[in-house]
Tab-separated table of C-alpha atoms in Angstrom:
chain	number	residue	atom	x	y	z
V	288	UNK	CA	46.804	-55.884	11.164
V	289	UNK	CA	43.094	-56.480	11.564
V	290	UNK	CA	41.048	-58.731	9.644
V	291	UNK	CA	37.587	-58.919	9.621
V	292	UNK	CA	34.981	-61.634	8.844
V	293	UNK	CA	31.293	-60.492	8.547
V	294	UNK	CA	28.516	-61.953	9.444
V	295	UNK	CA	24.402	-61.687	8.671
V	296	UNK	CA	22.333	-63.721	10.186
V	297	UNK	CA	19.968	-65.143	7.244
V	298	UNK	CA	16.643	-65.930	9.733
V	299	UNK	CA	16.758	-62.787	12.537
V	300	UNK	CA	19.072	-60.655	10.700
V	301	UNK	CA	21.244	-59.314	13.620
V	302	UNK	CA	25.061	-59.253	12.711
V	303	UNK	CA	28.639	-61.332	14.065
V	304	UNK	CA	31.867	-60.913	13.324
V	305	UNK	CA	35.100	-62.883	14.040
V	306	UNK	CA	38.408	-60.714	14.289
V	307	UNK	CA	41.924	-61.500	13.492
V	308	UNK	CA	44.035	-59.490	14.751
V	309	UNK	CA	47.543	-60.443	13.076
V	310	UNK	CA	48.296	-62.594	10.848
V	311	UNK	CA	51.950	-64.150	11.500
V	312	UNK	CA	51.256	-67.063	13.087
V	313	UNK	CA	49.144	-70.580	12.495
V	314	UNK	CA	46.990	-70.473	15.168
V	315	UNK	CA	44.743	-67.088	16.498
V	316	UNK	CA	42.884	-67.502	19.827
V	317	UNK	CA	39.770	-65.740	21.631
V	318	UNK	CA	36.334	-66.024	22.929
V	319	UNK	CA	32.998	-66.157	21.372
V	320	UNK	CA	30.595	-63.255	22.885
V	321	UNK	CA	26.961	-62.765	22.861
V	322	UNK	CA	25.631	-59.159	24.003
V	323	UNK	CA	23.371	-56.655	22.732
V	324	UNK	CA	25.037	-53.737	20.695
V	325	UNK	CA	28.052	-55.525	20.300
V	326	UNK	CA	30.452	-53.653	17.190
V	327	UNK	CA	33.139	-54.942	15.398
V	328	UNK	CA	35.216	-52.396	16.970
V	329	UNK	CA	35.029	-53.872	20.322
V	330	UNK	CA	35.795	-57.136	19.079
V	331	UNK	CA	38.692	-55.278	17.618
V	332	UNK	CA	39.942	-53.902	20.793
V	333	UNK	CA	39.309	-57.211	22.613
V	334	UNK	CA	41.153	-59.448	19.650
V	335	UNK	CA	43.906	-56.335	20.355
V	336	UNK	CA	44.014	-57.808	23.783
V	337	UNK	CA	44.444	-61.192	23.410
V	338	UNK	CA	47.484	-60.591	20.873
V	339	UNK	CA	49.170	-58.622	23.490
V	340	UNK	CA	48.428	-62.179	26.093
V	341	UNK	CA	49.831	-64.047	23.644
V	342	UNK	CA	52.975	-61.923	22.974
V	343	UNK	CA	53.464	-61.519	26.514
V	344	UNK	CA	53.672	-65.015	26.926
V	345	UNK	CA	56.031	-65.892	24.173
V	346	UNK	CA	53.058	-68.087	22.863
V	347	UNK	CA	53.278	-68.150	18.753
V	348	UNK	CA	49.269	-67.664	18.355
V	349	UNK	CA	47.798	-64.450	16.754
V	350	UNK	CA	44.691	-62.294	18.597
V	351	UNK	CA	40.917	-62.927	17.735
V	352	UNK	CA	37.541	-62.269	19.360
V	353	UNK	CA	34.339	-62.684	17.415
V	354	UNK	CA	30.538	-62.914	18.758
V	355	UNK	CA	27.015	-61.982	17.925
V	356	UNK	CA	25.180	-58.812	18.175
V	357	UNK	CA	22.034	-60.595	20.237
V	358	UNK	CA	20.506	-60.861	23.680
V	359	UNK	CA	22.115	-64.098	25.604
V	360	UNK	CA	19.056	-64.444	28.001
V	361	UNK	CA	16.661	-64.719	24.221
V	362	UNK	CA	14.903	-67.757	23.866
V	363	UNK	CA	17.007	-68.557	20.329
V	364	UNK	CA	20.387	-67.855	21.968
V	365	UNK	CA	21.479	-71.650	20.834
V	366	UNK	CA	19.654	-71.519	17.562
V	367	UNK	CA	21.406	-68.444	16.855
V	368	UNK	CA	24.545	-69.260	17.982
V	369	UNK	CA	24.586	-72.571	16.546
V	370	UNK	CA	23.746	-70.491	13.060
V	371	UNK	CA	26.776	-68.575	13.926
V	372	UNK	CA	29.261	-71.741	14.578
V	373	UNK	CA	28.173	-73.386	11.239
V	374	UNK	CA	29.049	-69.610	8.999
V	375	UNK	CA	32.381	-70.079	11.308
V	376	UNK	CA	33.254	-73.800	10.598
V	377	UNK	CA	36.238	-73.160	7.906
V	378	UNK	CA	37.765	-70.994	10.334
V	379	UNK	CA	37.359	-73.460	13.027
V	380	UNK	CA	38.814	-75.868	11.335
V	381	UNK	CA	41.819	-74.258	9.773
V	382	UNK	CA	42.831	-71.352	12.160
V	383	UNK	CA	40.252	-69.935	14.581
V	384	UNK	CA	40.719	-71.627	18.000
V	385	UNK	CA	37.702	-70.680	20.374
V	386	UNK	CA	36.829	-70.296	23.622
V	387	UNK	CA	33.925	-68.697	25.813
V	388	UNK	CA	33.412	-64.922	27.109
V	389	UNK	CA	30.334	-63.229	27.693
V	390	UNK	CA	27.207	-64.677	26.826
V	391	UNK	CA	28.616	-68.030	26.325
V	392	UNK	CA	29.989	-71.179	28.276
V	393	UNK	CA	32.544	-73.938	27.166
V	394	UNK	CA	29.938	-76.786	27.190
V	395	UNK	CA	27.727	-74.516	25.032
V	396	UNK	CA	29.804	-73.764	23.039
V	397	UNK	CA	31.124	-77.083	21.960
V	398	UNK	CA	28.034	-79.146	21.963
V	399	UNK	CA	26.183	-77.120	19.766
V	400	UNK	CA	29.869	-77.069	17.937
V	401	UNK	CA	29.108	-80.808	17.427
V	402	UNK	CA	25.272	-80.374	15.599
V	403	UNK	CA	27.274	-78.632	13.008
V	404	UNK	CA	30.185	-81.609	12.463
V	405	UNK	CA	32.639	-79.056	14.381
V	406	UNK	CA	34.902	-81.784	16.608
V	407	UNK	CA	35.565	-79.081	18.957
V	408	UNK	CA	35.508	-75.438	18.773
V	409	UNK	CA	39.174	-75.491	19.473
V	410	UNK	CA	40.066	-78.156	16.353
V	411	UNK	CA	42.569	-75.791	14.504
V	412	UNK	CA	44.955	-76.417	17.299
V	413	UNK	CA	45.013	-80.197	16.270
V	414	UNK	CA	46.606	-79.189	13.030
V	415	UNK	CA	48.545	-76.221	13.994
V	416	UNK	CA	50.440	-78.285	16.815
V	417	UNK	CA	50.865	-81.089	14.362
V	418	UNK	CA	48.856	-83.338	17.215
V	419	UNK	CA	47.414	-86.823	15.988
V	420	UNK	CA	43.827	-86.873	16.973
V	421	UNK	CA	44.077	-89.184	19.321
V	422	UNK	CA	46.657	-86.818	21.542
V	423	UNK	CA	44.092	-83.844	20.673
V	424	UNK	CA	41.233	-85.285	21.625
V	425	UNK	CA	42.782	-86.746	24.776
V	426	UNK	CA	44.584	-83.391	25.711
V	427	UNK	CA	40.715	-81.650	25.355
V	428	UNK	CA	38.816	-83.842	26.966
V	429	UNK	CA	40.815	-83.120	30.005
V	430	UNK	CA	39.127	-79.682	30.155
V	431	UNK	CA	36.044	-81.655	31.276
V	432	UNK	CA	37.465	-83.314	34.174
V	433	UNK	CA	37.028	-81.462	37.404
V	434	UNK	CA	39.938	-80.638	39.830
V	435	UNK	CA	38.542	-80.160	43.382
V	436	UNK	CA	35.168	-78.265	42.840
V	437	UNK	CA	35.362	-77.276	39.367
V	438	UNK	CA	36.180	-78.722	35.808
V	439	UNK	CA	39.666	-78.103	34.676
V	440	UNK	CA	38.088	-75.606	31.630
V	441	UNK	CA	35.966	-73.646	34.182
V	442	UNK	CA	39.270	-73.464	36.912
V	443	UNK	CA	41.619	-72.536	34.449
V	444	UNK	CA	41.473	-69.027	33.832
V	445	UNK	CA	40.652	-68.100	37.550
V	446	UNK	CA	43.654	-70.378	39.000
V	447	UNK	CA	45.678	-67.909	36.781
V	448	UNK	CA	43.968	-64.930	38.469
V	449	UNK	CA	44.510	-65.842	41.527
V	450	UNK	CA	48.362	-66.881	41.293
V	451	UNK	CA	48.791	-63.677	39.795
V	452	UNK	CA	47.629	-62.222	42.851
V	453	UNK	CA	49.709	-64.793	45.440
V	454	UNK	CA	52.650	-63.934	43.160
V	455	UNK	CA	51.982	-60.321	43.972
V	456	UNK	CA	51.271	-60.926	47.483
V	457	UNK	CA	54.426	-62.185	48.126
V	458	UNK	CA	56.721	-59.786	45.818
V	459	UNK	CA	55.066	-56.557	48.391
V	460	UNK	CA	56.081	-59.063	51.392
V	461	UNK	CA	52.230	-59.193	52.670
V	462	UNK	CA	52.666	-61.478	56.093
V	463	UNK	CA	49.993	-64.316	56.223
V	464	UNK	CA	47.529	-65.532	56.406
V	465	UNK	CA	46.388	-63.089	54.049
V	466	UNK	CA	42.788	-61.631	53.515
V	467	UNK	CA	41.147	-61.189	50.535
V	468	UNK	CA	38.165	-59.668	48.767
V	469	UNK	CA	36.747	-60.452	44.862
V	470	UNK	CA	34.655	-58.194	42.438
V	471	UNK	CA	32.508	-60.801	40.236
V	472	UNK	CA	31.420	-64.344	41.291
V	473	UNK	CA	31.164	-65.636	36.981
V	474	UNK	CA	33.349	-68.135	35.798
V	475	UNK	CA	36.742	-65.983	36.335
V	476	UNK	CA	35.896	-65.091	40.029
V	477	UNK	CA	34.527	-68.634	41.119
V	478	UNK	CA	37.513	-70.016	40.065
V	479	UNK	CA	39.854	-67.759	41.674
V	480	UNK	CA	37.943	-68.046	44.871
V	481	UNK	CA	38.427	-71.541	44.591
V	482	UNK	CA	42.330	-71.490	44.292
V	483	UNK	CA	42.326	-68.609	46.435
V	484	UNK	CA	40.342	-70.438	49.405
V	485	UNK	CA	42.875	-73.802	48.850
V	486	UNK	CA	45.976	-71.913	49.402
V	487	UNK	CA	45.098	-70.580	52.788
V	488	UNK	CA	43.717	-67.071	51.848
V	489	UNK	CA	40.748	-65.980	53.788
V	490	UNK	CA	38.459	-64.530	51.382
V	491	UNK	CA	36.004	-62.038	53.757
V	492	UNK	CA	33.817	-60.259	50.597
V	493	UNK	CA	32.785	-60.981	47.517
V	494	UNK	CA	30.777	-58.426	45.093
V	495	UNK	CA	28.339	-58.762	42.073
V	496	UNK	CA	25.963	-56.583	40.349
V	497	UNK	CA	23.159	-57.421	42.843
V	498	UNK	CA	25.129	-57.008	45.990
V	499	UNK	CA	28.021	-58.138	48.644
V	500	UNK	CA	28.230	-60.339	50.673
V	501	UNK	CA	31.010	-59.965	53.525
V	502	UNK	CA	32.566	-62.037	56.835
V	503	UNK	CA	35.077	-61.192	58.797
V	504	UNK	CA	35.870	-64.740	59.373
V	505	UNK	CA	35.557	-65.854	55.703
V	506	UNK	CA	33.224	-67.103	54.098
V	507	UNK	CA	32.182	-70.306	53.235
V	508	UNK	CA	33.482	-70.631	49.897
V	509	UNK	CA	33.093	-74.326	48.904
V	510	UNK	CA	29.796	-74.107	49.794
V	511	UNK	CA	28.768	-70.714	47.605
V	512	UNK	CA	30.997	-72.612	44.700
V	513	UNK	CA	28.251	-75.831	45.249
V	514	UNK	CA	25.761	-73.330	44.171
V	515	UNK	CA	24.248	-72.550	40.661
V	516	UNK	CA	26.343	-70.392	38.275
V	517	UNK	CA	24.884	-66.952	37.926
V	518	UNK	CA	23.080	-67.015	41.741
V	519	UNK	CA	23.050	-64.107	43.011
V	520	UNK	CA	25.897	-64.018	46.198
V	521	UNK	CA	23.644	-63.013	48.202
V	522	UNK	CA	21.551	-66.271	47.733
V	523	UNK	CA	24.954	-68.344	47.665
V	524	UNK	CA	25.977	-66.466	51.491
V	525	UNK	CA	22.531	-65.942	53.369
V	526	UNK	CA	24.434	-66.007	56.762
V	527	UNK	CA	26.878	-63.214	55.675
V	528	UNK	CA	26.288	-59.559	56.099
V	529	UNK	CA	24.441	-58.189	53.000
V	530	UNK	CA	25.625	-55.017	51.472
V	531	UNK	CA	25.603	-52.971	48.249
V	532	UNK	CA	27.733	-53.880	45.337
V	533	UNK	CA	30.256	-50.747	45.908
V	534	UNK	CA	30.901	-51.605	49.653
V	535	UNK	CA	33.677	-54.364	48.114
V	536	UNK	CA	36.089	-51.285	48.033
V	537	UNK	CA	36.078	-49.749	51.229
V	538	UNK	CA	36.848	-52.924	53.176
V	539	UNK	CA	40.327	-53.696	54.327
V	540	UNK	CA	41.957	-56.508	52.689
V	541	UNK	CA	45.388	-57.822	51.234
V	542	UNK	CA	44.290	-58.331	48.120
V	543	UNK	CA	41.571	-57.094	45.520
V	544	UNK	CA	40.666	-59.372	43.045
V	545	UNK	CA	38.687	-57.851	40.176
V	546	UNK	CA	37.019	-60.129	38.501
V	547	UNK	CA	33.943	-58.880	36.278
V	548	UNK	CA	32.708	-55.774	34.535
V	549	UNK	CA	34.734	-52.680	33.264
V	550	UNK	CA	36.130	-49.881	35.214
V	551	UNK	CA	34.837	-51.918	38.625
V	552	UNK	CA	37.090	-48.839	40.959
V	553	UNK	CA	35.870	-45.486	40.402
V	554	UNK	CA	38.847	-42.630	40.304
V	555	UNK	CA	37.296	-41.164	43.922
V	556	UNK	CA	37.187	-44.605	45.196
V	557	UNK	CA	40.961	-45.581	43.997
V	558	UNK	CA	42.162	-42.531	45.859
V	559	UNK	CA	41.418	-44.029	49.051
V	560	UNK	CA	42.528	-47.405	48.582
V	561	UNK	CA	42.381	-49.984	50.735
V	562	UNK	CA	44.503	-53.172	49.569
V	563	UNK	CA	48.298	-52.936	48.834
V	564	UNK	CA	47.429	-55.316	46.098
V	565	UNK	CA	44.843	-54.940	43.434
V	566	UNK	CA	44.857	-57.968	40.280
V	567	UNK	CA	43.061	-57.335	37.724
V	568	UNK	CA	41.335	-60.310	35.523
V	569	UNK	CA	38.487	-58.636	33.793
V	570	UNK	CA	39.263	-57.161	30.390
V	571	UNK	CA	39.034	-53.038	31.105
V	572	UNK	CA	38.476	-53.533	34.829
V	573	UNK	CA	40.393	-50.617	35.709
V	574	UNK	CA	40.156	-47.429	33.576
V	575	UNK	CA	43.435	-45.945	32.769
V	576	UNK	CA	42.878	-43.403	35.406
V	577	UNK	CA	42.017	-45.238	38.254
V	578	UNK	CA	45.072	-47.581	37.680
V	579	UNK	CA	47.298	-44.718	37.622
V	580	UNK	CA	45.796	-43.095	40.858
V	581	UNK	CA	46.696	-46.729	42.621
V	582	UNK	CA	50.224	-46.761	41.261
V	583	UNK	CA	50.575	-43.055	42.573
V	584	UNK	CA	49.339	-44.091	45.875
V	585	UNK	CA	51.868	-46.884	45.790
V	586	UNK	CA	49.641	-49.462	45.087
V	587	UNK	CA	51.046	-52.533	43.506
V	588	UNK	CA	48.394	-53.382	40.621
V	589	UNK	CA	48.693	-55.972	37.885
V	590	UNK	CA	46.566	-55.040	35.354
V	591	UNK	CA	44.160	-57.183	32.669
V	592	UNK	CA	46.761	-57.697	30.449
V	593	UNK	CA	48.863	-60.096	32.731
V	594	UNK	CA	45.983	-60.646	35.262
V	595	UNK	CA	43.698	-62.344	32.768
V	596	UNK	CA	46.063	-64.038	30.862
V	597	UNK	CA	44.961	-67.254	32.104
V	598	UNK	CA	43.443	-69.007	29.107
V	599	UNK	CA	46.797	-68.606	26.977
V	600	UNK	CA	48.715	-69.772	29.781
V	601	UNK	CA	46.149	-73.105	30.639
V	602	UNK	CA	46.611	-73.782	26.852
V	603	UNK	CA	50.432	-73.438	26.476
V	604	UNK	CA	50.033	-76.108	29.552
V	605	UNK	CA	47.509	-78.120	27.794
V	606	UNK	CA	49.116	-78.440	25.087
V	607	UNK	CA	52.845	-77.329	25.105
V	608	UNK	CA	53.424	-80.301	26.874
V	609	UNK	CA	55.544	-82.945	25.638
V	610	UNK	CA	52.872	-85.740	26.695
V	611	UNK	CA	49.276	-85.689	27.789
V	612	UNK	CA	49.816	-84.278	31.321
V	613	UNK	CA	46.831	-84.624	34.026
V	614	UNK	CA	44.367	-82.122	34.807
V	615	UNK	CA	46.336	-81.156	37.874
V	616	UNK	CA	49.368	-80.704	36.382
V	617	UNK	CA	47.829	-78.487	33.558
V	618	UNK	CA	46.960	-76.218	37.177
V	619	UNK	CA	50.309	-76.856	38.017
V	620	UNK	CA	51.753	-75.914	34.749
V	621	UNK	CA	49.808	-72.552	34.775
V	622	UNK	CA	51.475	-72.132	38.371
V	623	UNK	CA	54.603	-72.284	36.895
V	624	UNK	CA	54.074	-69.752	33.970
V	625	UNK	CA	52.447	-67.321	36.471
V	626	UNK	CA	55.115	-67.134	39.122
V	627	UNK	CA	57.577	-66.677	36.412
V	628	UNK	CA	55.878	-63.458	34.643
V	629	UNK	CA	54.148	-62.113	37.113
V	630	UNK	CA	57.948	-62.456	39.295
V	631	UNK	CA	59.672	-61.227	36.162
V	632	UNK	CA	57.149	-58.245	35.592
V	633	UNK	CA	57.188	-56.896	39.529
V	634	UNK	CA	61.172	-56.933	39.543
V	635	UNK	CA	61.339	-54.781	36.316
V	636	UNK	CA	58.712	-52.752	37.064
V	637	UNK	CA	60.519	-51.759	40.168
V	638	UNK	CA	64.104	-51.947	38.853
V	639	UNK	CA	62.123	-49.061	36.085
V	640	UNK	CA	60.199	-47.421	38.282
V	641	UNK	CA	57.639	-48.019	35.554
V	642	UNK	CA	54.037	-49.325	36.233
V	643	UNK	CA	53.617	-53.301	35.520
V	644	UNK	CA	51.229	-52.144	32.729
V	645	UNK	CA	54.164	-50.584	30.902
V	646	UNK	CA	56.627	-53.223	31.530
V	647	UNK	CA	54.756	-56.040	29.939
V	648	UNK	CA	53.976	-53.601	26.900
V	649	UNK	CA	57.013	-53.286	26.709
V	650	UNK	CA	57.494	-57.125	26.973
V	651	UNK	CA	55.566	-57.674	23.988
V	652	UNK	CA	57.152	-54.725	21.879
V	653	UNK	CA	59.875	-56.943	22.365
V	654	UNK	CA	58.840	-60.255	21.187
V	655	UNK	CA	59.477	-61.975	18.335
V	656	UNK	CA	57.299	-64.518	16.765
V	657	UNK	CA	58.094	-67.726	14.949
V	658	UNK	CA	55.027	-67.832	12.305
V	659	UNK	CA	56.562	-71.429	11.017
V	660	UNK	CA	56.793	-72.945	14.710
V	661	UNK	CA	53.900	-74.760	16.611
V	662	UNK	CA	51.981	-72.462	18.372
V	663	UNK	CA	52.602	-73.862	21.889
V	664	UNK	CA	55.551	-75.213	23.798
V	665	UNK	CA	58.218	-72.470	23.292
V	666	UNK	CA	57.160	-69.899	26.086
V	667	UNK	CA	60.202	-68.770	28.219
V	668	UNK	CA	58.508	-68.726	31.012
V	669	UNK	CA	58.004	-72.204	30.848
V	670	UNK	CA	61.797	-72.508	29.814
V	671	UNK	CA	62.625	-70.445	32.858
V	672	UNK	CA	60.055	-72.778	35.309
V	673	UNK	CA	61.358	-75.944	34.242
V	674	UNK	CA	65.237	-75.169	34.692
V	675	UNK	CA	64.353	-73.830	38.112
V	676	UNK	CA	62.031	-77.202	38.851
V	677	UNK	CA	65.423	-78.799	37.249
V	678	UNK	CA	67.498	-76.989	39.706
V	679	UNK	CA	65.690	-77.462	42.998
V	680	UNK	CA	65.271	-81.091	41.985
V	681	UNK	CA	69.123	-81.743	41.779
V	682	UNK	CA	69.797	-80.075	45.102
């Protein structure tokens, strides 16, 4: 069940809208987006999305999604958005916990949280996790702290990504050292590089709207990651060979890591695939077609749904945990919760014969939520990681 919270702005007049999507539990989470001709439809669809994350999970936390209909790169992006957090604040406080998408970044998003007497766009889970402040405010400041060559908020979502696609790796039996090649260098793909690079895989391309950059004997990740956010790859690899956007797909690699954009694998180009493993982190990165041409072709692919779960899963690490953990073992927390799904999702999809898409739907057609529980803590996938980390300890 949708709800949906209107918004006109009183100065420019362009409209925002926040999206519930459910209304069982205490707690609804999604990202704030800024773009041009965004519709409360697509908000819809991408509050839709996050419900099914959180389902899939076994998280108790209802979908939501809202943004602004307005050009991020316009001069009165903060002024605007800032507009937009202060009409939000009652949500904030009480239900709505945020977080950044398109248009928008974490530190953005919660300093100009602050001008409007917003502790943190992600207060409601203070109340709806029965936290004290000080254990809230500890537990998010943690997203601030950086772990390797990222902050713990920025590495998140990305680390998820890419154990999805180790997970995956090693449920088709893919020999190492494996190779690997990533559509998008934002937020999601910079951080999956990262995680990717640190567990031995030699990442050869990477792809953005303005080009690709590719080595056969890797390339120099940490440095491209020292770069600025939003430099064009081809600025972040001069050395590399330069070559257009579309060339990610017909390189051989392991795995594919998609990581930006919608529909990123035309139908033509999926027919001739090139990886035995494509993982999927952008919402919509695969059209429905083009993921069933790679399944026919006996691709394994994890789609969106369980590909960019990662910011449900870093949060039911932040803060399912009994105690303030460290910023590393939040990452090692999400490692957990990964191998267990993604494990649990490749096995039934092949016991089935099903695609992994269909499998986790019907995962979450299956789940049952506990409205009057805390919204984090209760996954069974972290049940399942802990009494195997219980196991292997007592051997």
């Amino acid at each position: 069940m949708n709800t949906v919270i209107e918004y006109r702005d009183p100065i420019e007049g362009f409209s925002g809208w926040l999206v519930y999507d459910g209304l069982d539990c205490r707690l609804a989470a999604g990202g704030c987006r800024v773009a041009p001709g965004l519709t409360p439809s697509l908000l819809a669809e991408l509050a839709r999305r996050m419900r099914l994350k959180e389902r899939l999970l076994g998280i108790n936390v209802d979908g939501a999604k809202c943004g602004i209909d307005y050009d991020p790169h316009a001069p009165g992006k903060a002024a605007a958005v800032r507009r937009f957090l202060a009409f939000l604040r009652p949500e904030l406080m009480r239900r709505y916990s945020m977080g950044c998408d398109m248009g928008t970044r974490w530190e953005e998003l919660e300093s100009l949280a602050r001008l409007e007497d917003i502790p943190s766009v992600k207060y409601a889970v203070r109340g709806a996790q029965e936290l004290t402040e000080d254990d809230f405010t500890a537990r998010l400041a943690l997203l601030g702290q950086r772990v390797d060559d990222l902050t713990l908020g920025n590495r998140r979502a990305g680390h998820a990504l890419a154990q999805a696609a180790l997970v995956a790796a090693d449920a088709a039996g893919l020999p190492g050292p494996l190779v690997g090649t990533l559509q998008g260098f934002g937020t999601l793909g910079r951080a999956a590089a990262c995680t990717l690079a640190r567990s031995g895989v030699r990442i050869t391309a990477v792809a953005d709207e303005y080009g690709c950059v590719a080595s056969h004997d890797g390339l120099d990740v940490a440095g491209m990651l020292g770069g600025r956010p939003g430099t064009p790859v081809q600025q972040l690899a001069p050395d590399a060979v330069h070559l257009p956007s579309d060339s990610l797909f017909g390189l051989p690699t392991d795995l594919v890591l998609l990581a930006a954009g919608e529909d990123a694998v035309p139908v033509e180009r999926a027919r001739r695939p090139q990886a035995p493993v494509v993982v999927v982190g952008a919402n919509c990165g695969l059209s429905p077609d083009s993921e069933q041409v790679l399944y026919d072709a006996g691709v394994l692919v994890v789609p969106d749904v369980v590909g960019g779960i990662g910011g449900s899963a870093s949060m039911e690490a932040l803060f399912g945990a009994p105690s303030c953990p460290s910023p590393a073992g939040v990452l090692a927390g999400v490692t957990d919760l990964m191998w267990q799904l993604v494990g649990h999702l490749v096995d039934e999809s092949r016991r089935r014969k099903l695609p992994l898409r269909q499998v986790a739907y019907d995962v979450v057609s299956a789940a049952v939520v506990s409205p009057g529980d805390r919204p984090y803590g209760l996954s069974p996938y972290r049940t399942r990681a802990l009494t195997v980390a219980s196991t292997l300890a007592r051997r």
